[in-house]
Short mmCIF file of C-alpha atoms in Angstrom, two decimals:
data_model
loop_
_atom_site.label_atom_id
_atom_site.label_comp_id
_atom_site.label_asym_id
_atom_site.label_seq_id
_atom_site.Cartn_x
_atom_site.Cartn_y
_atom_site.Cartn_z
CA UNK A 626 -29.83 -69.06 20.20
CA UNK A 627 -30.35 -65.36 20.92
CA UNK A 628 -30.69 -63.04 17.93
CA UNK A 629 -28.01 -60.35 17.93
CA UNK A 630 -28.83 -56.65 17.55
CA UNK A 631 -27.09 -56.70 14.17
CA UNK A 632 -29.24 -59.61 12.96
CA UNK A 633 -32.36 -57.90 14.26
CA UNK A 634 -31.56 -54.70 12.39
CA UNK A 635 -30.76 -56.70 9.24
CA UNK A 636 -34.17 -58.40 9.41
CA UNK A 637 -35.97 -55.11 10.02
CA UNK A 638 -34.19 -53.46 7.08
CA UNK A 639 -35.01 -56.45 4.90
CA UNK A 640 -38.69 -56.29 5.80
CA UNK A 641 -38.88 -52.59 4.96
CA UNK A 642 -37.10 -53.08 1.64
CA UNK A 643 -39.39 -55.96 0.68
CA UNK A 644 -42.41 -53.76 1.34
CA UNK A 645 -40.99 -51.13 -1.00
CA UNK A 646 -40.24 -53.74 -3.66
CA UNK A 647 -43.78 -55.08 -3.32
CA UNK A 648 -45.09 -51.57 -3.96
CA UNK A 649 -42.76 -51.27 -6.96
CA UNK A 650 -44.08 -54.49 -8.46
CA UNK A 651 -47.68 -53.41 -7.85
CA UNK A 652 -47.14 -50.04 -9.52
CA UNK A 653 -45.41 -51.68 -12.49
CA UNK A 654 -48.29 -54.12 -12.98
CA UNK A 655 -50.66 -51.14 -13.31
CA UNK A 656 -48.36 -49.44 -15.82
CA UNK A 657 -48.11 -52.62 -17.91
CA UNK A 658 -51.89 -52.50 -18.51
CA UNK A 659 -51.45 -49.30 -20.52
CA UNK A 660 -54.83 -47.80 -21.30
CA UNK A 661 -56.66 -50.73 -19.71
CA UNK A 662 -57.98 -54.18 -20.56
CA UNK A 663 -60.93 -52.94 -22.65
CA UNK A 664 -58.66 -50.98 -24.97
CA UNK A 665 -56.30 -53.94 -25.23
CA UNK A 666 -59.24 -56.13 -26.27
CA UNK A 667 -60.29 -53.60 -28.92
CA UNK A 668 -56.77 -53.62 -30.31
CA UNK A 669 -56.80 -57.42 -30.52
CA UNK A 670 -60.16 -57.32 -32.32
CA UNK A 671 -58.47 -55.30 -35.07
CA UNK A 672 -55.81 -58.01 -35.44
CA UNK A 673 -53.17 -55.87 -33.77
CA UNK A 674 -50.82 -56.63 -30.90
CA UNK A 675 -50.12 -54.28 -28.00
CA UNK A 676 -46.81 -52.42 -27.76
CA UNK A 677 -45.48 -54.82 -25.13
CA UNK A 678 -46.63 -57.89 -27.07
CA UNK A 679 -44.85 -56.58 -30.15
CA UNK A 680 -41.64 -56.04 -28.19
CA UNK A 681 -41.86 -59.53 -26.68
CA UNK A 682 -42.06 -61.06 -30.17
CA UNK A 683 -39.30 -58.86 -31.52
CA UNK A 684 -36.70 -59.47 -28.81
CA UNK A 685 -34.67 -62.65 -28.38
CA UNK A 686 -36.27 -65.14 -25.98
CA UNK A 687 -34.57 -65.40 -22.57
CA UNK A 688 -32.09 -62.61 -23.38
CA UNK A 689 -31.53 -59.81 -20.85
CA UNK A 690 -33.57 -56.65 -21.31
CA UNK A 691 -34.02 -53.33 -19.56
CA UNK A 692 -37.12 -51.16 -19.78
CA UNK A 693 -36.48 -47.42 -19.72
CA UNK A 694 -38.87 -44.95 -18.07
CA UNK A 695 -41.76 -47.31 -17.35
CA UNK A 696 -43.08 -44.75 -14.86
CA UNK A 697 -42.96 -41.80 -17.25
CA UNK A 698 -46.10 -39.69 -16.80
CA UNK A 699 -47.10 -41.35 -13.52
CA UNK A 700 -49.53 -39.04 -11.70
CA UNK A 701 -49.37 -36.50 -14.51
CA UNK A 702 -52.12 -35.30 -16.90
CA UNK A 703 -54.88 -36.64 -14.65
CA UNK A 704 -57.27 -34.00 -16.02
CA UNK A 705 -56.70 -35.56 -19.46
CA UNK A 706 -57.22 -39.14 -18.29
CA UNK A 707 -53.56 -39.88 -17.55
CA UNK A 708 -50.75 -41.14 -19.74
CA UNK A 709 -49.39 -44.50 -18.47
CA UNK A 710 -45.73 -44.98 -19.31
CA UNK A 711 -45.89 -41.79 -21.37
CA UNK A 712 -47.87 -43.64 -24.04
CA UNK A 713 -44.71 -45.30 -25.37
CA UNK A 714 -42.67 -48.35 -24.32
CA UNK A 715 -38.86 -48.20 -24.55
CA UNK A 716 -36.70 -51.29 -24.01
CA UNK A 717 -33.00 -52.06 -24.42
CA UNK A 718 -32.73 -55.69 -25.50
CA UNK A 719 -31.34 -58.11 -28.07
CA UNK A 720 -32.63 -58.80 -31.58
CA UNK A 721 -30.98 -61.67 -33.45
CA UNK A 722 -28.16 -61.47 -30.91
CA UNK A 723 -27.54 -57.75 -31.41
CA UNK A 724 -28.18 -55.19 -28.68
CA UNK A 725 -30.77 -52.61 -29.80
CA UNK A 726 -33.19 -50.07 -28.36
CA UNK A 727 -36.85 -50.45 -29.25
CA UNK A 728 -39.43 -47.64 -29.13
CA UNK A 729 -43.07 -48.74 -29.43
CA UNK A 730 -46.12 -46.45 -29.31
CA UNK A 731 -48.86 -47.73 -27.00
CA UNK A 732 -52.08 -47.34 -28.99
CA UNK A 733 -54.18 -48.17 -25.91
CA UNK A 734 -53.19 -44.79 -24.41
CA UNK A 735 -55.07 -42.02 -26.26
CA UNK A 736 -54.50 -43.91 -29.55
CA UNK A 737 -50.77 -43.48 -29.06
CA UNK A 738 -51.01 -39.68 -29.06
CA UNK A 739 -47.96 -37.69 -28.00
CA UNK A 740 -48.04 -35.87 -24.65
CA UNK A 741 -45.13 -33.66 -23.55
CA UNK A 742 -43.66 -36.54 -21.54
CA UNK A 743 -43.96 -38.80 -24.62
CA UNK A 744 -41.66 -36.50 -26.53
CA UNK A 745 -39.22 -36.34 -23.63
CA UNK A 746 -39.16 -40.14 -23.39
CA UNK A 747 -38.62 -40.57 -27.13
CA UNK A 748 -35.78 -38.07 -27.01
CA UNK A 749 -34.22 -40.02 -24.14
CA UNK A 750 -34.38 -43.21 -26.23
CA UNK A 751 -32.68 -41.45 -29.14
CA UNK A 752 -30.07 -40.01 -26.78
CA UNK A 753 -29.23 -43.52 -25.57
CA UNK A 754 -28.95 -44.70 -29.18
CA UNK A 755 -26.63 -41.82 -30.12
CA UNK A 756 -24.43 -42.03 -27.01
CA UNK A 757 -23.92 -45.77 -27.42
CA UNK A 758 -24.26 -46.25 -31.19
CA UNK A 759 -27.16 -48.66 -30.71
CA UNK A 760 -29.48 -49.61 -33.58
CA UNK A 761 -32.92 -48.16 -32.84
CA UNK A 762 -36.20 -49.78 -33.88
CA UNK A 763 -39.42 -47.73 -33.98
CA UNK A 764 -42.76 -49.57 -33.83
CA UNK A 765 -45.11 -46.77 -34.89
CA UNK A 766 -48.78 -46.68 -33.97
CA UNK A 767 -49.71 -43.12 -33.06
CA UNK A 768 -52.47 -40.59 -33.64
CA UNK A 769 -49.87 -37.79 -33.50
CA UNK A 770 -49.65 -34.81 -31.18
CA UNK A 771 -52.22 -34.65 -28.37
CA UNK A 772 -53.87 -31.46 -29.58
CA UNK A 773 -55.19 -30.11 -26.23
CA UNK A 774 -51.53 -29.79 -25.14
CA UNK A 775 -49.98 -28.83 -28.47
CA UNK A 776 -48.37 -25.69 -27.04
CA UNK A 777 -46.32 -27.86 -24.65
CA UNK A 778 -45.08 -30.31 -27.27
CA UNK A 779 -44.80 -28.67 -30.66
CA UNK A 780 -42.45 -25.69 -31.07
CA UNK A 781 -39.60 -25.71 -28.54
CA UNK A 782 -36.08 -27.11 -28.85
CA UNK A 783 -36.77 -30.26 -26.81
CA UNK A 784 -40.23 -30.82 -28.28
CA UNK A 785 -41.65 -33.00 -31.06
CA UNK A 786 -39.52 -31.60 -33.89
CA UNK A 787 -36.32 -32.60 -32.14
CA UNK A 788 -37.22 -36.24 -32.87
CA UNK A 789 -36.78 -35.71 -36.61
CA UNK A 790 -33.64 -33.65 -36.15
CA UNK A 791 -32.23 -36.63 -34.24
CA UNK A 792 -33.33 -38.98 -37.04
CA UNK A 793 -31.19 -36.96 -39.43
CA UNK A 794 -28.24 -36.75 -37.02
CA UNK A 795 -28.26 -40.50 -36.33
CA UNK A 796 -28.32 -41.22 -40.03
CA UNK A 797 -25.21 -39.10 -40.52
CA UNK A 798 -23.57 -40.94 -37.59
CA UNK A 799 -24.20 -44.33 -39.18
CA UNK A 800 -26.60 -45.48 -36.47
CA UNK A 801 -29.09 -47.98 -37.92
CA UNK A 802 -32.74 -46.91 -37.69
CA UNK A 803 -35.60 -49.19 -38.75
CA UNK A 804 -39.23 -48.10 -38.51
CA UNK A 805 -42.33 -50.26 -38.77
CA UNK A 806 -45.69 -48.57 -39.36
CA UNK A 807 -48.09 -50.87 -37.52
CA UNK A 808 -50.99 -48.44 -37.10
CA UNK A 809 -51.56 -44.73 -37.56
CA UNK A 810 -48.66 -42.48 -38.55
CA UNK A 811 -49.93 -38.98 -39.25
CA UNK A 812 -48.92 -35.35 -39.78
CA UNK A 813 -45.36 -34.46 -38.66
CA UNK A 814 -45.00 -37.94 -37.20
CA UNK A 815 -45.06 -39.33 -40.73
CA UNK A 816 -41.49 -38.12 -41.17
CA UNK A 817 -40.10 -40.46 -38.49
CA UNK A 818 -40.33 -43.74 -40.44
CA UNK A 819 -39.28 -42.11 -43.68
CA UNK A 820 -36.24 -40.49 -42.08
CA UNK A 821 -35.21 -43.92 -40.84
CA UNK A 822 -32.91 -46.09 -42.97
CA UNK A 823 -35.60 -48.63 -43.79
CA UNK A 824 -39.34 -48.75 -43.22
CA UNK A 825 -41.98 -51.47 -43.09
CA UNK A 826 -45.76 -51.16 -43.16
CA UNK A 827 -48.47 -53.64 -42.14
CA UNK A 828 -51.20 -54.15 -44.74
CA UNK A 829 -54.71 -52.92 -43.78
CA UNK A 830 -53.63 -51.59 -40.37
CA UNK A 831 -50.68 -49.31 -41.14
CA UNK A 832 -51.29 -45.87 -42.68
CA UNK A 833 -49.00 -42.89 -43.34
CA UNK A 834 -50.10 -39.43 -44.43
CA UNK A 835 -49.49 -35.79 -43.65
CA UNK A 836 -53.25 -35.24 -43.41
CA UNK A 837 -56.06 -37.80 -42.99
CA UNK A 838 -59.11 -38.12 -45.19
CA UNK A 839 -61.25 -35.69 -43.14
CA UNK A 840 -58.63 -32.95 -43.27
CA UNK A 841 -58.02 -33.57 -47.00
CA UNK A 842 -61.74 -33.14 -47.61
CA UNK A 843 -61.82 -29.92 -45.58
CA UNK A 844 -58.63 -28.51 -47.10
CA UNK A 845 -58.95 -29.27 -50.81
CA UNK A 846 -62.37 -30.89 -51.22
CA UNK A 847 -61.00 -34.30 -52.24
CA UNK A 848 -62.93 -37.38 -51.13
CA UNK A 849 -60.73 -40.39 -50.41
CA UNK A 850 -60.50 -43.04 -47.70
CA UNK A 851 -57.46 -43.45 -45.45
CA UNK A 852 -56.39 -46.78 -46.94
CA UNK A 853 -56.27 -45.41 -50.49
CA UNK A 854 -54.67 -42.21 -49.23
CA UNK A 855 -51.82 -43.77 -47.29
CA UNK A 856 -52.13 -47.52 -46.78
CA UNK A 857 -49.59 -50.28 -47.42
CA UNK A 858 -50.45 -50.78 -51.10
CA UNK A 859 -50.22 -47.04 -51.75
CA UNK A 860 -46.84 -46.63 -50.11
CA UNK A 861 -45.15 -49.79 -51.42
CA UNK A 862 -46.58 -49.83 -54.96
CA UNK A 863 -47.26 -46.18 -55.84
CA UNK A 864 -45.37 -43.66 -53.69
CA UNK A 865 -42.40 -45.89 -52.83
CA UNK A 866 -42.40 -44.35 -49.34
CA UNK A 867 -42.06 -47.73 -47.57
CA UNK A 868 -39.60 -50.52 -48.34
CA UNK A 869 -41.45 -53.61 -47.11
CA UNK A 870 -45.13 -54.59 -47.01
CA UNK A 871 -46.11 -57.23 -44.46
CA UNK A 872 -49.48 -58.86 -43.87
CA UNK A 873 -49.63 -58.74 -40.09
CA UNK A 874 -47.76 -57.74 -36.96
CA UNK A 875 -46.03 -61.11 -36.63
CA UNK A 876 -44.61 -61.04 -40.17
CA UNK A 877 -43.52 -57.45 -39.71
CA UNK A 878 -41.60 -58.23 -36.53
CA UNK A 879 -39.98 -61.32 -38.04
CA UNK A 880 -38.81 -59.21 -41.01
CA UNK A 881 -37.23 -56.72 -38.60
CA UNK A 882 -35.41 -59.58 -36.83
CA UNK A 883 -34.06 -60.70 -40.20
CA UNK A 884 -32.89 -57.19 -41.12
CA UNK A 885 -31.18 -56.63 -37.75
CA UNK A 886 -29.52 -60.04 -37.92
CA UNK A 887 -27.62 -58.91 -41.02
CA UNK A 888 -26.13 -55.74 -39.50
CA UNK A 889 -22.33 -55.84 -39.46
CA UNK A 890 -20.19 -55.28 -36.37
CA UNK A 891 -19.08 -51.79 -35.44
CA UNK A 892 -15.84 -50.64 -33.80
CA UNK A 893 -15.79 -51.15 -30.02
CA UNK A 894 -14.67 -48.86 -27.21
CA UNK A 895 -12.34 -51.51 -25.82
CA UNK A 896 -13.56 -51.79 -22.22
CA UNK A 897 -11.86 -54.70 -20.49
CA UNK A 898 -13.89 -57.83 -19.79
CA UNK A 899 -12.89 -61.20 -18.37
CA UNK A 900 -14.89 -64.26 -17.37
CA UNK A 901 -17.62 -63.23 -14.93
CA UNK A 902 -17.58 -64.49 -11.36
CA UNK A 903 -20.58 -64.36 -9.08
CA UNK A 904 -20.35 -62.26 -5.92
CA UNK A 905 -19.56 -64.30 -2.81
CA UNK A 906 -22.49 -62.59 -1.10
CA UNK A 907 -26.10 -62.88 -2.32
CA UNK A 908 -27.53 -59.84 -4.11
CA UNK A 909 -30.66 -59.91 -1.95
CA UNK A 910 -28.49 -59.32 1.15
CA UNK A 911 -28.60 -55.66 0.09
CA UNK A 912 -32.16 -55.61 1.47
CA UNK A 913 -30.88 -56.06 5.01
CA UNK A 914 -27.69 -54.07 4.69
CA UNK A 915 -29.24 -50.73 3.70
CA UNK A 916 -30.77 -49.19 6.85
CA UNK A 917 -34.45 -48.29 6.68
CA UNK A 918 -33.60 -45.49 9.12
CA UNK A 919 -31.76 -42.97 6.93
CA UNK A 920 -29.88 -41.53 9.89
CA UNK A 921 -28.13 -44.81 10.69
CA UNK A 922 -24.59 -45.46 9.41
CA UNK A 923 -23.57 -48.50 7.37
CA UNK A 924 -20.50 -49.65 5.47
CA UNK A 925 -21.07 -49.29 1.72
CA UNK A 926 -18.34 -51.89 1.10
CA UNK A 927 -20.78 -54.54 2.30
CA UNK A 928 -23.29 -53.47 -0.34
CA UNK A 929 -20.55 -53.39 -3.00
CA UNK A 930 -19.66 -56.97 -2.03
CA UNK A 931 -23.16 -58.04 -3.15
CA UNK A 932 -22.65 -56.52 -6.61
CA UNK A 933 -19.05 -57.06 -7.76
CA UNK A 934 -17.40 -60.22 -9.08
CA UNK A 935 -15.98 -62.48 -6.35
CA UNK A 936 -16.96 -59.69 -3.89
CA UNK A 937 -13.48 -58.32 -4.51
CA UNK A 938 -12.38 -54.68 -4.74
CA UNK A 939 -9.04 -52.90 -4.95
CA UNK A 940 -9.64 -49.79 -2.89
CA UNK A 941 -7.97 -46.51 -3.83
CA UNK A 942 -6.63 -44.32 -0.96
CA UNK A 943 -8.51 -46.47 1.56
CA UNK A 944 -7.28 -44.47 4.58
CA UNK A 945 -7.86 -41.01 3.10
CA UNK A 946 -11.14 -39.18 2.45
CA UNK A 947 -13.09 -41.85 4.29
CA UNK A 948 -16.60 -40.58 3.53
CA UNK A 949 -16.08 -41.76 -0.04
CA UNK A 950 -15.10 -45.25 -1.18
CA UNK A 951 -13.27 -45.36 -4.50
CA UNK A 952 -12.37 -48.79 -5.81
CA UNK A 953 -11.57 -50.86 -8.88
CA UNK A 954 -13.64 -54.00 -9.36
CA UNK A 955 -15.35 -56.16 -11.95
CA UNK A 956 -19.06 -56.46 -12.57
CA UNK A 957 -20.14 -59.42 -14.72
CA UNK A 958 -16.55 -59.52 -15.95
CA UNK A 959 -16.41 -55.83 -16.91
CA UNK A 960 -13.70 -53.67 -15.35
CA UNK A 961 -15.26 -50.74 -13.45
CA UNK A 962 -14.29 -47.88 -11.19
CA UNK A 963 -16.71 -47.42 -8.29
CA UNK A 964 -17.33 -44.10 -6.54
CA UNK A 965 -19.57 -44.65 -3.51
CA UNK A 966 -20.72 -42.49 -0.63
CA UNK A 967 -19.70 -43.95 2.73
CA UNK A 968 -22.18 -43.52 5.60
CA UNK A 969 -20.16 -45.44 8.17
CA UNK A 970 -19.04 -43.34 11.15
CA UNK A 971 -15.37 -42.66 10.50
CA UNK A 972 -12.58 -40.53 11.97
CA UNK A 973 -10.03 -38.30 10.36
CA UNK A 974 -6.38 -37.98 11.33
CA UNK A 975 -7.23 -35.78 14.33
CA UNK A 976 -9.69 -38.34 15.69
CA UNK A 977 -12.63 -36.01 15.07
CA UNK A 978 -15.83 -37.80 14.06
CA UNK A 979 -16.81 -37.34 10.43
CA UNK A 980 -20.42 -37.46 9.32
CA UNK A 981 -21.17 -40.26 6.86
CA UNK A 982 -22.99 -39.40 3.65
CA UNK A 983 -21.35 -35.96 3.50
CA UNK A 984 -18.56 -35.09 1.06
CA UNK A 985 -15.57 -33.49 2.80
CA UNK A 986 -12.55 -31.76 1.23
CA UNK A 987 -10.40 -34.88 1.31
CA UNK A 988 -13.23 -37.07 -0.05
CA UNK A 989 -13.82 -34.71 -2.97
CA UNK A 990 -10.09 -34.54 -3.73
CA UNK A 991 -9.75 -38.33 -3.63
CA UNK A 992 -12.78 -38.84 -5.86
CA UNK A 993 -11.55 -36.33 -8.45
CA UNK A 994 -8.18 -38.04 -8.68
CA UNK A 995 -9.80 -41.49 -8.96
CA UNK A 996 -12.17 -40.32 -11.71
CA UNK A 997 -9.20 -38.95 -13.66
CA UNK A 998 -7.36 -42.26 -13.24
CA UNK A 999 -10.34 -44.21 -14.62
CA UNK A 1000 -10.45 -41.94 -17.65
CA UNK A 1001 -6.71 -42.47 -18.15
CA UNK A 1002 -7.24 -46.25 -18.08
CA UNK A 1003 -10.47 -46.35 -20.14
CA UNK A 1004 -12.48 -47.81 -17.24
CA UNK A 1005 -16.26 -47.12 -16.97
CA UNK A 1006 -17.42 -45.37 -13.81
CA UNK A 1007 -20.19 -46.53 -11.46
CA UNK A 1008 -21.58 -44.06 -8.90
CA UNK A 1009 -23.37 -45.50 -5.86
CA UNK A 1010 -25.18 -42.55 -4.32
CA UNK A 1011 -26.34 -41.94 -0.78
CA UNK A 1012 -25.31 -38.35 -0.16
CA UNK A 1013 -26.69 -35.39 1.76
CA UNK A 1014 -24.29 -32.90 0.17
CA UNK A 1015 -20.93 -31.24 0.81
CA UNK A 1016 -19.80 -30.35 4.33
CA UNK A 1017 -20.71 -26.83 5.46
CA UNK A 1018 -19.42 -24.54 8.20
CA UNK A 1019 -16.45 -22.24 8.72
CA UNK A 1020 -13.86 -25.01 8.92
CA UNK A 1021 -14.90 -26.46 5.54
CA UNK A 1022 -15.27 -23.06 3.90
CA UNK A 1023 -11.84 -21.94 5.12
CA UNK A 1024 -10.38 -25.22 3.85
CA UNK A 1025 -11.78 -24.52 0.38
CA UNK A 1026 -14.65 -27.01 0.16
CA UNK A 1027 -16.05 -25.11 -2.83
CA UNK A 1028 -12.74 -25.46 -4.65
CA UNK A 1029 -12.42 -29.18 -3.86
CA UNK A 1030 -16.06 -29.80 -4.75
CA UNK A 1031 -15.58 -27.97 -8.05
CA UNK A 1032 -12.55 -30.17 -8.76
CA UNK A 1033 -14.64 -33.30 -8.31
CA UNK A 1034 -17.52 -31.99 -10.41
CA UNK A 1035 -15.10 -30.90 -13.14
CA UNK A 1036 -13.36 -34.29 -13.27
CA UNK A 1037 -16.70 -36.10 -13.39
CA UNK A 1038 -18.42 -33.77 -15.88
CA UNK A 1039 -15.57 -34.01 -18.40
CA UNK A 1040 -15.27 -37.81 -18.20
CA UNK A 1041 -15.15 -39.49 -21.58
CA UNK A 1042 -15.65 -42.98 -20.17
CA UNK A 1043 -19.29 -43.99 -19.68
CA UNK A 1044 -20.87 -43.20 -16.30
CA UNK A 1045 -23.64 -45.13 -14.57
CA UNK A 1046 -25.50 -43.75 -11.56
CA UNK A 1047 -27.30 -45.88 -8.98
CA UNK A 1048 -29.19 -43.80 -6.41
CA UNK A 1049 -29.42 -46.06 -3.36
CA UNK A 1050 -30.67 -43.52 -0.81
CA UNK A 1051 -30.30 -39.76 -0.52
CA UNK A 1052 -29.31 -37.65 -3.51
CA UNK A 1053 -29.48 -34.13 -2.13
CA UNK A 1054 -28.28 -30.75 -3.31
CA UNK A 1055 -24.81 -30.40 -4.79
CA UNK A 1056 -24.19 -34.01 -3.78
CA UNK A 1057 -26.56 -35.01 -6.58
CA UNK A 1058 -24.38 -33.11 -9.02
CA UNK A 1059 -21.05 -34.44 -7.76
CA UNK A 1060 -22.34 -38.04 -7.85
CA UNK A 1061 -23.30 -37.76 -11.52
CA UNK A 1062 -26.95 -36.74 -11.37
CA UNK A 1063 -29.07 -36.54 -14.52
CA UNK A 1064 -27.55 -33.17 -15.52
CA UNK A 1065 -24.15 -34.83 -15.99
CA UNK A 1066 -25.06 -37.29 -18.75
CA UNK A 1067 -24.85 -40.71 -17.11
CA UNK A 1068 -25.41 -43.39 -19.75
CA UNK A 1069 -28.03 -44.82 -17.39
CA UNK A 1070 -29.32 -43.44 -14.09
CA UNK A 1071 -31.65 -45.46 -11.88
CA UNK A 1072 -32.95 -45.42 -8.33
CA UNK A 1073 -33.69 -48.11 -5.80
CA UNK A 1074 -37.13 -47.89 -4.15
CA UNK A 1075 -35.30 -46.15 -1.27
CA UNK A 1076 -34.02 -43.29 -3.46
CA UNK A 1077 -34.77 -39.66 -2.67
CA UNK A 1078 -33.83 -36.80 -5.00
CA UNK A 1079 -34.15 -33.19 -3.86
CA UNK A 1080 -32.30 -30.08 -2.75
CA UNK A 1081 -32.63 -31.33 0.85
CA UNK A 1082 -34.70 -33.77 2.91
CA UNK A 1083 -38.40 -33.18 3.47
CA UNK A 1084 -37.86 -32.45 7.15
CA UNK A 1085 -35.04 -29.95 6.50
CA UNK A 1086 -36.99 -28.19 3.76
CA UNK A 1087 -40.14 -28.01 5.90
CA UNK A 1088 -38.22 -26.48 8.83
CA UNK A 1089 -36.66 -23.87 6.53
CA UNK A 1090 -39.91 -22.97 4.77
CA UNK A 1091 -41.81 -22.99 8.08
CA UNK A 1092 -39.57 -20.24 9.46
CA UNK A 1093 -40.23 -18.11 6.38
CA UNK A 1094 -43.99 -18.73 6.47
CA UNK A 1095 -44.30 -18.01 10.21
CA UNK A 1096 -42.28 -14.81 9.89
CA UNK A 1097 -44.52 -13.68 7.05
CA UNK A 1098 -47.72 -14.39 9.00
CA UNK A 1099 -46.41 -12.62 12.11
CA UNK A 1100 -45.47 -9.61 10.01
CA UNK A 1101 -49.13 -9.39 9.01
CA UNK A 1102 -50.11 -9.36 12.67
CA UNK A 1103 -51.31 -12.97 12.93
CA UNK A 1104 -50.80 -14.92 16.14
CA UNK A 1105 -49.22 -18.32 15.51
CA UNK A 1106 -49.97 -21.11 17.97
CA UNK A 1107 -47.96 -24.31 18.32
CA UNK A 1108 -50.88 -26.18 16.72
CA UNK A 1109 -50.86 -23.79 13.76
CA UNK A 1110 -47.09 -24.19 13.37
CA UNK A 1111 -47.46 -27.99 13.34
CA UNK A 1112 -50.23 -27.74 10.74
CA UNK A 1113 -48.09 -25.56 8.46
CA UNK A 1114 -45.03 -27.80 8.98
CA UNK A 1115 -46.91 -31.02 8.15
CA UNK A 1116 -48.52 -29.50 5.06
CA UNK A 1117 -45.14 -28.37 3.72
CA UNK A 1118 -43.42 -31.67 4.59
CA UNK A 1119 -46.15 -33.83 3.02
CA UNK A 1120 -45.88 -31.91 -0.25
CA UNK A 1121 -42.09 -32.03 -0.22
CA UNK A 1122 -41.99 -35.73 0.66
CA UNK A 1123 -44.19 -36.54 -2.35
CA UNK A 1124 -41.74 -34.67 -4.59
CA UNK A 1125 -38.62 -36.45 -3.33
CA UNK A 1126 -40.12 -39.89 -3.97
CA UNK A 1127 -38.36 -42.02 -6.63
CA UNK A 1128 -41.74 -42.32 -8.39
CA UNK A 1129 -41.95 -38.55 -8.76
CA UNK A 1130 -38.42 -38.55 -10.23
CA UNK A 1131 -39.16 -41.49 -12.54
CA UNK A 1132 -42.42 -39.97 -13.80
CA UNK A 1133 -40.46 -36.92 -15.00
CA UNK A 1134 -37.50 -38.91 -16.37
CA UNK A 1135 -35.02 -37.55 -13.83
CA UNK A 1136 -34.08 -41.23 -13.55
CA UNK A 1137 -34.44 -43.94 -16.20
CA UNK A 1138 -36.00 -46.55 -13.93
CA UNK A 1139 -36.70 -47.71 -10.40
CA UNK A 1140 -35.13 -51.11 -9.93
CA UNK A 1141 -35.00 -53.90 -7.39
CA UNK A 1142 -31.52 -53.54 -5.79
CA UNK A 1143 -30.66 -57.13 -6.70
CA UNK A 1144 -30.96 -56.14 -10.41
CA UNK A 1145 -28.14 -53.58 -10.07
CA UNK A 1146 -25.43 -55.91 -11.32
CA UNK A 1147 -27.45 -56.85 -14.41
CA UNK A 1148 -28.24 -53.23 -15.22
CA UNK A 1149 -24.59 -52.15 -15.05
CA UNK A 1150 -23.50 -55.05 -17.25
CA UNK A 1151 -26.16 -54.26 -19.88
CA UNK A 1152 -25.13 -50.62 -19.73
CA UNK A 1153 -21.40 -51.24 -20.24
CA UNK A 1154 -22.05 -53.66 -23.10
CA UNK A 1155 -24.22 -50.95 -24.64
CA UNK A 1156 -21.53 -48.28 -24.12
CA UNK A 1157 -18.85 -50.54 -25.59
CA UNK A 1158 -20.39 -50.01 -29.05
CA UNK A 1159 -18.93 -46.51 -29.28
CA UNK A 1160 -15.42 -45.18 -28.69
CA UNK A 1161 -14.91 -41.83 -26.98
CA UNK A 1162 -14.99 -38.98 -29.47
CA UNK A 1163 -12.37 -36.87 -27.69
CA UNK A 1164 -9.42 -37.16 -25.34
CA UNK A 1165 -9.97 -36.59 -21.63
CA UNK A 1166 -9.35 -32.96 -20.66
CA UNK A 1167 -10.59 -31.37 -17.45
CA UNK A 1168 -9.71 -27.81 -18.43
CA UNK A 1169 -8.75 -25.55 -15.52
CA UNK A 1170 -8.79 -27.16 -12.06
CA UNK A 1171 -7.64 -25.19 -9.03
CA UNK A 1172 -5.57 -27.45 -6.81
#
């Protein structure tokens, strides 16, 4: 039987996606090694577990989990030896059946010292806890601020001190915080466990003090060892700083499981959930449905059919604003509203071709109205992004594209229902904003390996910057050959392409994770269950919208 063109394209797309997923898995395996095997062995020799081993013991076996910002710090701080995963592991998972977020310092990375990205990642974990009223567990094993970069981590609003401000705020909000001191806990960092509701310390390996023995000797001339200064016996029998003394990592983690298991239920947000139904189409079909050639159109409904229950949607204004698909559906039983960019070639009422992946006036208007409806009905929003931006040109400008775009951004920004952003492909310019980019507080935002986040594509940016560069060189009297133009263009494009990679975005926490597309359904379900722990704090109000 002859293979159709459609089947051939599906297979080619699938092959390209599998290559990207293979790279993702390879990069993750490197990250999971932390500071390397030798440092892991040294940790084990001290009777300590690694951050990931601790989390594995703490979380329920076979329960769903989601790691946040595994690629934080990727390619950064190379002159300082690197900082895999930002030197801290953050996971949303279940402890004694209760959903929690766990933050564990990785002592194999610069003894768990805090880099700028470490602070940013910790703040993101606390933000998730506050937005969703999740209990947060800190597994502390850190040498404190990485001193060579202290000016980039210590004094500003979003720096190290914000951690302790958040500790205080979460306490006032009634969010449970439990801290376990399983290694070093020094200087300002010593406040974190003590500002938590309850604290544990591991005997002989856990220490807490504002200043270590060397600094005490230098400052006041007192001679004392670290264990006597701030070990488990000191802080459970003398100072009363810690609440529980445990003999090893295993006992410490089991005690935390016991404490979490006794937490009472909190009020829920009331998101609707029924019995989950599997999609009629396999999740891995996404691999073949998303074109490897970004210029090619596709029908996003086919991708949605691989994610939603029973592959069923109820589409809103299906024949209007066709470069956006807005639809009600269920994901793992949860009711959701989906806002998805449509890259299929479509026509408007005048039979003029519309460009897929671009937001037109009617698409923006439809999306704004749908977002408002979901807020009215208390339905979480899921954004599936593959957008190049809003339509430009005289026709769009005269039709008020800025006004319609502002309406969509306003409706989305003021949403009180939780928002989840999945960047499937392009996320360019103002399209990134309209489709709930990081600046608009999605509860979770992730990218597929095919994601690109930037003001514009690498090719478009290179062409724009090339014109500026060539004009500047000619103004200085230089003669520019075609070969020289190509050299300048390729140099600009290579740099820009590296910056629009999902790994570049993930390393800087513009997105929470890079995921295999077939994990999308699981991620959204975990996210909505997380968000269901906290009711909206205000009524939905979009303020002034020009219609």
